[in-house]
mmCIF file of C-alpha atoms and ligand atoms in Angstrom:
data_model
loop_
_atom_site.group_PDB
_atom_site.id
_atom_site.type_symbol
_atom_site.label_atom_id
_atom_site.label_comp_id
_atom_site.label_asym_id
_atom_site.label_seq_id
_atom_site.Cartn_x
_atom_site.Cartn_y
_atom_site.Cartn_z
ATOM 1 C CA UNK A 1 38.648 2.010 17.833
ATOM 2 C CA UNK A 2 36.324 4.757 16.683
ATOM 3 C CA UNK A 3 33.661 6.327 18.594
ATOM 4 C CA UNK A 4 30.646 4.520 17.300
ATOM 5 C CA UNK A 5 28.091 7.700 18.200
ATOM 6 C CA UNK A 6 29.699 8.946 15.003
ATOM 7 C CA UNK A 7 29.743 6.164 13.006
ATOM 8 C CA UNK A 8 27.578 7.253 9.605
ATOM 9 C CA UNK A 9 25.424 3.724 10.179
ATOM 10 C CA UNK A 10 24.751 5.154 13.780
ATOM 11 C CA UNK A 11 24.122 8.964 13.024
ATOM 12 C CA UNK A 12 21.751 7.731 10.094
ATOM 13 C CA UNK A 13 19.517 5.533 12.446
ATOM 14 C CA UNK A 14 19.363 7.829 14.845
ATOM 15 C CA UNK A 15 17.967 10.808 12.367
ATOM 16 C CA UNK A 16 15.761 8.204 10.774
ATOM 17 C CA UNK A 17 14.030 7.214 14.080
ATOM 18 C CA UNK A 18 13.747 11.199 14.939
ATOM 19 C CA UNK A 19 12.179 11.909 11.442
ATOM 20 C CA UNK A 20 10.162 8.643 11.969
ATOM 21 C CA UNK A 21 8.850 10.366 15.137
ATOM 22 C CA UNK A 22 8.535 13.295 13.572
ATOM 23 C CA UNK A 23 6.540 12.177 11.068
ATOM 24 C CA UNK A 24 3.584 10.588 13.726
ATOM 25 C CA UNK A 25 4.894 6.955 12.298
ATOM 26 C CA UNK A 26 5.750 5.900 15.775
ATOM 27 C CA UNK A 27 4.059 6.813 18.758
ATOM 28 C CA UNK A 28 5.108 5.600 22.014
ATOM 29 C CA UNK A 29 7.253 2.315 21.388
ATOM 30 C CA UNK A 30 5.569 1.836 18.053
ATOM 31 C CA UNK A 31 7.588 0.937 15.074
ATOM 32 C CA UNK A 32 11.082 -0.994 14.728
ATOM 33 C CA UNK A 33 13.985 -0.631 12.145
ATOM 34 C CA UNK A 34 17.003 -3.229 11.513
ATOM 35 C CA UNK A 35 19.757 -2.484 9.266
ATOM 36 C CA UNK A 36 22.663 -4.815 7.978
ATOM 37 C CA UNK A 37 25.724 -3.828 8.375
ATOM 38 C CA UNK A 38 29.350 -4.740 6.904
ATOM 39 C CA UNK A 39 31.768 -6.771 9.338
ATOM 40 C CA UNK A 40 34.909 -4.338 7.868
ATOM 41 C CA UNK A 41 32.291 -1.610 9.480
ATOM 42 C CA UNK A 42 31.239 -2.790 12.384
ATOM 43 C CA UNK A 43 35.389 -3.811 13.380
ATOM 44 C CA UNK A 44 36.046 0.206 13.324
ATOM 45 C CA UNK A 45 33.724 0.480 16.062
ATOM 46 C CA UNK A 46 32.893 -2.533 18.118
ATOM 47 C CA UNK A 47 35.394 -5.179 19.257
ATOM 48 C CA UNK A 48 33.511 -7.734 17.389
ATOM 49 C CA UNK A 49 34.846 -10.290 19.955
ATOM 50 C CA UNK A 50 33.910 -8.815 22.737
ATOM 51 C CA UNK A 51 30.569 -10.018 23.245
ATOM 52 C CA UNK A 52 28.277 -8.548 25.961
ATOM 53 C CA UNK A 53 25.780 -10.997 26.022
ATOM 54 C CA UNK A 54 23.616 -13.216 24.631
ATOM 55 C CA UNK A 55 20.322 -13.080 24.034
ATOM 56 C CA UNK A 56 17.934 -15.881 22.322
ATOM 57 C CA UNK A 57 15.738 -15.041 19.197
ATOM 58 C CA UNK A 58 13.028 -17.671 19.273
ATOM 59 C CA UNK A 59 13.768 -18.612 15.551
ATOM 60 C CA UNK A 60 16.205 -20.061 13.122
ATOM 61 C CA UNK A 61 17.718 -17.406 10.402
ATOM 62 C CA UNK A 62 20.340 -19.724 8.641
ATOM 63 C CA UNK A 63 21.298 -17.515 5.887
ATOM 64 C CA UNK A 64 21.726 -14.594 8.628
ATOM 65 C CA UNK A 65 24.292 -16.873 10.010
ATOM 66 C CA UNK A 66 27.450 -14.444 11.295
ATOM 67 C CA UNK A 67 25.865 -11.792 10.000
ATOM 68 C CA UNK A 68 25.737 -7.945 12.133
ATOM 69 C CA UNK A 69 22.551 -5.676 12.506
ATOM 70 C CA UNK A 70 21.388 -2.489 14.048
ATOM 71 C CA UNK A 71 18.346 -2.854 15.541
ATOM 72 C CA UNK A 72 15.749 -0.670 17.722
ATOM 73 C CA UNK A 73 15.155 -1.665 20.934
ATOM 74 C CA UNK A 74 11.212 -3.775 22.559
ATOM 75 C CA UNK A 75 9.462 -0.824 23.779
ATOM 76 C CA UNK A 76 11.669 1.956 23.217
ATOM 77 C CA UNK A 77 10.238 5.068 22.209
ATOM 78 C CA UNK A 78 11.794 6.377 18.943
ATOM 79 C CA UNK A 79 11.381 9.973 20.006
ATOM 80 C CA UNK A 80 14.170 8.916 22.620
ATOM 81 C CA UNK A 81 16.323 7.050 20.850
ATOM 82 C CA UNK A 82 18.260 10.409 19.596
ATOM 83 C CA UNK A 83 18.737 11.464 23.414
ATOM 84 C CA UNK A 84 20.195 7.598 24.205
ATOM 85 C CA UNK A 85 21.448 5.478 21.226
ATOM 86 C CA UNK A 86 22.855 2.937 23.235
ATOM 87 C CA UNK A 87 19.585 2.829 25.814
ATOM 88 C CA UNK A 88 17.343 2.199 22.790
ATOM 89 C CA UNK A 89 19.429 0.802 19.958
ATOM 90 C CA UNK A 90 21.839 -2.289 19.596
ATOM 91 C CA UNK A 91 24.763 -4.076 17.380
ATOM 92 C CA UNK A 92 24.100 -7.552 17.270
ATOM 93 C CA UNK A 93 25.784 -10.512 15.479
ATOM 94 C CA UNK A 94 23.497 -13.484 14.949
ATOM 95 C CA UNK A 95 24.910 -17.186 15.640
ATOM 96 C CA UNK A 96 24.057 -20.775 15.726
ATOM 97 C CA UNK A 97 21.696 -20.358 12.871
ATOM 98 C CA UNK A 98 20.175 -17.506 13.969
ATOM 99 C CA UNK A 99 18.750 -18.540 17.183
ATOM 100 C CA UNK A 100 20.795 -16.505 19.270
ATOM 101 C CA UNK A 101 22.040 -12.945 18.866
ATOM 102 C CA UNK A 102 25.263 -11.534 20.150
ATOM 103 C CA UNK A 103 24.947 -8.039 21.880
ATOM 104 C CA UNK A 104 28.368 -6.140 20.680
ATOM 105 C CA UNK A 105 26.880 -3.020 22.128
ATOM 106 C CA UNK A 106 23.694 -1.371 22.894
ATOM 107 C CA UNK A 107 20.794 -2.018 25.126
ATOM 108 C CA UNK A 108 21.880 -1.336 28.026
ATOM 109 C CA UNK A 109 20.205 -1.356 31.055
ATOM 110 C CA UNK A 110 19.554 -4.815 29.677
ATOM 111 C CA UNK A 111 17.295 -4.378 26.686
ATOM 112 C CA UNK A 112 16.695 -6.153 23.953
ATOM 113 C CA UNK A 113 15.982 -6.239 20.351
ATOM 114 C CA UNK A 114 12.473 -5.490 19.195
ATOM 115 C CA UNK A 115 9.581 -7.981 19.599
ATOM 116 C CA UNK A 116 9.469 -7.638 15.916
ATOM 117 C CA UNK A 117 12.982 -8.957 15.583
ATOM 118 C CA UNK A 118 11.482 -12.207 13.577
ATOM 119 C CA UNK A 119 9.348 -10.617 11.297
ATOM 120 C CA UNK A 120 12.509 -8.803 10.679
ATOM 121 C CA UNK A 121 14.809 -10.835 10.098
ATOM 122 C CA UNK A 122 12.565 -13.045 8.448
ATOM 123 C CA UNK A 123 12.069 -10.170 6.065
ATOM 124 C CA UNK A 124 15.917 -9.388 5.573
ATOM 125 C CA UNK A 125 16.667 -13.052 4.208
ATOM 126 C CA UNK A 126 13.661 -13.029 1.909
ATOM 127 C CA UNK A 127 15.068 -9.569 0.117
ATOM 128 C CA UNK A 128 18.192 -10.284 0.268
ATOM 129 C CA UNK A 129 17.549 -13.484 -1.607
ATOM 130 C CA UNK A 130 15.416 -11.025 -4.086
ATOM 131 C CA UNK A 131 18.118 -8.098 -3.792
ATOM 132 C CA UNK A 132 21.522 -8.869 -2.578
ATOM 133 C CA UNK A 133 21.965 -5.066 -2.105
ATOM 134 C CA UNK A 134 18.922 -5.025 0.463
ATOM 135 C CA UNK A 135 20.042 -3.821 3.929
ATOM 136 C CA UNK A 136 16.791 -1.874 6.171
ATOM 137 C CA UNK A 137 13.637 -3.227 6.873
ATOM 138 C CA UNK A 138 11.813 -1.081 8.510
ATOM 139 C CA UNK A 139 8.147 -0.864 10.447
ATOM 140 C CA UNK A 140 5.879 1.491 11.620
ATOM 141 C CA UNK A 141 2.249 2.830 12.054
ATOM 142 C CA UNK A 142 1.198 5.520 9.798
ATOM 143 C CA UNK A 143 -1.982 6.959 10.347
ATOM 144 C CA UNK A 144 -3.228 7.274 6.507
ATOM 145 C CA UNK A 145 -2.164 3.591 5.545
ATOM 146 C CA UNK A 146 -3.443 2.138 8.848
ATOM 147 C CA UNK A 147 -7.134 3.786 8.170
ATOM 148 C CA UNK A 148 -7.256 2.242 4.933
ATOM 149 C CA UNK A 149 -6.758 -1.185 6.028
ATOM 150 C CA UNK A 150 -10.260 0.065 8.007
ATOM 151 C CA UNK A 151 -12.081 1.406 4.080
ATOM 152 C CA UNK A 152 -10.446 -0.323 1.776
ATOM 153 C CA UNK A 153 -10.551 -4.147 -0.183
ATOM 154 C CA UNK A 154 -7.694 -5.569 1.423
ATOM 155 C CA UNK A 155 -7.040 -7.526 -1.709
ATOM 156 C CA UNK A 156 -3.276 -6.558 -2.385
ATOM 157 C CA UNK A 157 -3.505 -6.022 -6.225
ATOM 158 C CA UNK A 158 -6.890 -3.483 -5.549
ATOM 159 C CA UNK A 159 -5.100 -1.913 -2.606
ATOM 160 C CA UNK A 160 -2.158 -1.128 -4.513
ATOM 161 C CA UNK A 161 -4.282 0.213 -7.718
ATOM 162 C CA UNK A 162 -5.900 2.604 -5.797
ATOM 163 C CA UNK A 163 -2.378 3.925 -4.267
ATOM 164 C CA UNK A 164 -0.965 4.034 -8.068
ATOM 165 C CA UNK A 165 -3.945 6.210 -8.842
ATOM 166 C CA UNK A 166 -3.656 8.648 -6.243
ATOM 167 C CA UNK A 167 -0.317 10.075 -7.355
ATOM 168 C CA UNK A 168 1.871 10.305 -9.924
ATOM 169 C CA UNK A 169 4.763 9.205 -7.602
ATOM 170 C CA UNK A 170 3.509 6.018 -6.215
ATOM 171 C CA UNK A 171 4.253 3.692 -9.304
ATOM 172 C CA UNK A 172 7.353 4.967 -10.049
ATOM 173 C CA UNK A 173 8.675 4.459 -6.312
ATOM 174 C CA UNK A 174 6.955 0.938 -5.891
ATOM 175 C CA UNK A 175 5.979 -0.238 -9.363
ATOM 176 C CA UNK A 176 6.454 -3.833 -7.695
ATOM 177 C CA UNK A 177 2.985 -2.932 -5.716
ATOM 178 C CA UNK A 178 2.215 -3.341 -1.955
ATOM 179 C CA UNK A 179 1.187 -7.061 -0.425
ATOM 180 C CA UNK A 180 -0.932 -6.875 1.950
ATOM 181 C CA UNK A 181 -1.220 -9.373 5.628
ATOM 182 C CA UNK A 182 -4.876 -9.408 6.829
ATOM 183 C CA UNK A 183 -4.698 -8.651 10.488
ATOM 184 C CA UNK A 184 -2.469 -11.135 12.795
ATOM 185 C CA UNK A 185 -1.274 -11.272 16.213
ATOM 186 C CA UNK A 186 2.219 -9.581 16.175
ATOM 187 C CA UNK A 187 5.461 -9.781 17.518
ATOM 188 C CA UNK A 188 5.375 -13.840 16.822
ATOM 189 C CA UNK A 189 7.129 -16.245 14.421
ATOM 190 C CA UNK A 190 3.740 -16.411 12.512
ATOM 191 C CA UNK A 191 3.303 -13.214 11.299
ATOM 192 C CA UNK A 192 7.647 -12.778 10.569
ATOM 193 C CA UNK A 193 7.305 -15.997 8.159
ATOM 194 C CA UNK A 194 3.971 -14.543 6.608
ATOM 195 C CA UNK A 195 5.921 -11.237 6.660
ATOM 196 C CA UNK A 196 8.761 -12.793 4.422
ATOM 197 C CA UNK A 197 6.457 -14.781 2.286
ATOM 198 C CA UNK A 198 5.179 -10.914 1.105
ATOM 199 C CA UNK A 199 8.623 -9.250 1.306
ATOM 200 C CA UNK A 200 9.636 -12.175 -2.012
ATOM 201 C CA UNK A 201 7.626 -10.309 -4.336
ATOM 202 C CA UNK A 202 7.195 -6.855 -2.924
ATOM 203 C CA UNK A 203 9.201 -4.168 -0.120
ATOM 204 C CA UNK A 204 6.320 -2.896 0.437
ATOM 205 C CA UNK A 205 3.915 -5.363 2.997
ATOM 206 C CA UNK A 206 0.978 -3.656 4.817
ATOM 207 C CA UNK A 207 -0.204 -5.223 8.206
ATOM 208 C CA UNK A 208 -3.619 -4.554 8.067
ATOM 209 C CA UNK A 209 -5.212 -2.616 11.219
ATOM 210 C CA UNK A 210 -1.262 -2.265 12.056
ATOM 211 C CA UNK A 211 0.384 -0.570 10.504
ATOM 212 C CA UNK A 212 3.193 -1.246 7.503
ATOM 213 C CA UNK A 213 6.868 -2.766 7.172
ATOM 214 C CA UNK A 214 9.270 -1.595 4.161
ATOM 215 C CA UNK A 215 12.640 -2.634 3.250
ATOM 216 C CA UNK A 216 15.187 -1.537 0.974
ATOM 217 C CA UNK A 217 19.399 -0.906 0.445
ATOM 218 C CA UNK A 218 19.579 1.999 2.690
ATOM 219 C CA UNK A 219 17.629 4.044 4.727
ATOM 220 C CA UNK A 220 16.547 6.852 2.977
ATOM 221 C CA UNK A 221 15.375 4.580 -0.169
ATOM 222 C CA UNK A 222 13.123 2.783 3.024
ATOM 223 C CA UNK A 223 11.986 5.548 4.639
ATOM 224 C CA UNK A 224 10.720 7.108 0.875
ATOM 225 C CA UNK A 225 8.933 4.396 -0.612
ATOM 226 C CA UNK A 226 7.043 4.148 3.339
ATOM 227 C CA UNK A 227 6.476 8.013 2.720
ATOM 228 C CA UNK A 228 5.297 7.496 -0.900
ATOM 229 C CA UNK A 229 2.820 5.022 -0.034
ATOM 230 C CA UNK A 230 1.514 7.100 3.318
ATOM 231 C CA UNK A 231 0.808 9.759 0.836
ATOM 232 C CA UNK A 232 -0.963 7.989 -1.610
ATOM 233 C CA UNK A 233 -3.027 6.658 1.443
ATOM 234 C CA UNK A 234 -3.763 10.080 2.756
ATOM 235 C CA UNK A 235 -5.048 11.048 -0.745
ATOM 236 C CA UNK A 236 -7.320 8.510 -0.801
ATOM 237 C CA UNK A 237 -8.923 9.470 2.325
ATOM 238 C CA UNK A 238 -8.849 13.078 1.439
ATOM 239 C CA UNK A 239 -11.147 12.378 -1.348
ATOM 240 C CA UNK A 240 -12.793 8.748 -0.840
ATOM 241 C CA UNK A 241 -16.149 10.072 0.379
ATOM 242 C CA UNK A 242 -16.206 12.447 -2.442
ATOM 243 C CA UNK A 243 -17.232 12.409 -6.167
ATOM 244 C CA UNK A 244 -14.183 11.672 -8.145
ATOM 245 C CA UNK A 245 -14.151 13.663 -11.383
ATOM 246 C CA UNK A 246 -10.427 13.067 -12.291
ATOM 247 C CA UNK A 247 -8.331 10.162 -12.069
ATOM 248 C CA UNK A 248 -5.190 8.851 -13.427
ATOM 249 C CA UNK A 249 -6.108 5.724 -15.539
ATOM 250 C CA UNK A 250 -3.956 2.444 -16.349
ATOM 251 C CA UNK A 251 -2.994 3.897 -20.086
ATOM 252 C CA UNK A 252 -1.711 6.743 -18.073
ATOM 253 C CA UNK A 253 0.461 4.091 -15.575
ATOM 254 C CA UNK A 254 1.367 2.138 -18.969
ATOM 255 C CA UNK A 255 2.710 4.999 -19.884
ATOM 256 C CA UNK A 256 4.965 5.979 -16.889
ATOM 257 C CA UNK A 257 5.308 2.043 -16.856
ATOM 258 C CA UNK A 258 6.878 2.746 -20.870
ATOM 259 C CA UNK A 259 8.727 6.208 -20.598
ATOM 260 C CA UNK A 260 10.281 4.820 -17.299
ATOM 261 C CA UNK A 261 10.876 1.642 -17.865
ATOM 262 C CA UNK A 262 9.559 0.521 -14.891
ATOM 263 C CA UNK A 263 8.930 -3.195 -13.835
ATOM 264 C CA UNK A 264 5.255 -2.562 -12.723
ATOM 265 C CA UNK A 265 3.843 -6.080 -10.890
ATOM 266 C CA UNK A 266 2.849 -8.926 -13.948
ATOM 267 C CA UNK A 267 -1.157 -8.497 -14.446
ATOM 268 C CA UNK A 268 -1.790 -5.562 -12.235
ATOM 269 C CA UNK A 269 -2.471 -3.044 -14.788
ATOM 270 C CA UNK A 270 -5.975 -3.863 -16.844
HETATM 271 P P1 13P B 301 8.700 -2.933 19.778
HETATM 272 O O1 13P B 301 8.707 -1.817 20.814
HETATM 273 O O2 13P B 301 8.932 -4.273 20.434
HETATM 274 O O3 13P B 301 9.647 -2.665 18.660
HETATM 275 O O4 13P B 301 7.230 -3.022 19.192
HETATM 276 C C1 13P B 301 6.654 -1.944 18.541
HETATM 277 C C2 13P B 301 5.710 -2.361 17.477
HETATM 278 O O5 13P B 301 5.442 -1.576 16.581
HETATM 279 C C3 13P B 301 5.127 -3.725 17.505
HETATM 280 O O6 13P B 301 4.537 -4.046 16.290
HETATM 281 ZN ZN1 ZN B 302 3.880 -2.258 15.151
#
């Protein structure tokens, strides 16, 4: 058995939760990642028999059934979790229809995974059933797309214009667009099926006054298209109160839509 600390699925989370932190994405506790991992994987690391305990999720994930992920940790602070992976992260297998999750290791001291876990996994079966090759979803609270939820039309296909107009970038990296959730109480089975409804037609689903989940095949891809649309938020704050003169128009999107090929979202272009 391999030393799991190294494992590349382990050393990635961990640098993904610093640069998280790094980025002011995650104060305190805030923010939660899960990624899906391989069986064949998980076997050079974990006795995948050897189960530490159990732990109940609250909600049924059939099509998660057997299936392993990494996961953060309720109320662990990602600025910690490079200092103690196995305080604030664990390796779970989920069983019996996804009710209950198997610790394999992690969270000790007798944590668990995140209150988010069911928006989460919620999230994971809706993009895998839109992407087989989807693996991350990842949350968190950035400051510039959290403060728009406070200026903006929360009406996903305006939201989502005004990001595409603010740079170059942000319809290439999410041409899908961003669905928005008005504000709901999280950390509850509500708000992870309402979190999946979005996740079918976008990875990109804002939680208004919240913050903002992503998901994607790995987790750089995740982490970028989360730092794409934070920028195009911060732009629009940088110059919402003042008199636009410039602007990049829908012929110009059609274009990048054209030269890139890009599958920009049905209607959402004028
Ligand atoms: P957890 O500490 O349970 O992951 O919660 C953080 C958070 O961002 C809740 O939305
Ligand atoms: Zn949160």
């Amino acid at each position: 058995m391999q030393n799991i600390l190294e494992a590349p699925f382990l050393v990635e989370m961990v640098r993904t939760a610093a640069n998280m932190y790094a980025h002011g994405w995650d104060e305190r506790n805030g923010g939660n990642i899960s990624v899906l991992l391989d069986e064949a994987k998980v076997s050079e690391y974990v006795d995948v028999n050897a189960v530490i305990r159990d732990i109940p999720t609250g909600f049924e994930a059939p099509s998660l059934d057997g299936k392993y992920f990494l996961v953060t940790g309720a109320g662990k602070y990602f600025k910690n979790v490079r200092y103690d992976p196995a305080h604030n992260l664990g390796l779970v297998r989920l069983s019996g229809g996804g009710r209950t999750a198997r610790l394999l290791w992690g969270f000790t001291g007798g944590g668990r995974f995140t209150s988010e876990f069911a928006a989460h996994m919620m999230s994971h079966a809706a993009r895998l059933s839109a992407d087989p090759a989807s693996r991350v979803v990842m949350h968190c609270h950035p400051a510039n797309l959290l403060a728009m939820t406070y200026v903006h039309d929360l009406d996903e296909r305006a939201f989502t214009r005004t990001l595409w107009r603010m740079c170059t970038e942000c319809i290439m990296v999410f041409p899908e667009g961003v669905n928005v959730l008005p504000w709901m109480l999280c950390g509850t089975n509500e708000i992870g099926e309402a979190t999946a409804e979005k996740m079918k037609t976008a990875r990109l689903v804002v939680w208004a006054q919240h913050g903002i989940y992503g998901a994607g095949r790995d987790l750089d891809e995740t982490f970028g298209l989360i730092e794409t649309a934070e920028k195009g938020a911060e732009i629009y704050l940088k110059t919402a109160h003042l008199p636009v003169k410039n602007t990049i128009t829908d012929h110009q999107l059609r274009q990048l839509e054209v030269h890139l090929g890009l599958k920009v979202r049905e209607g959402w272009l004028d």
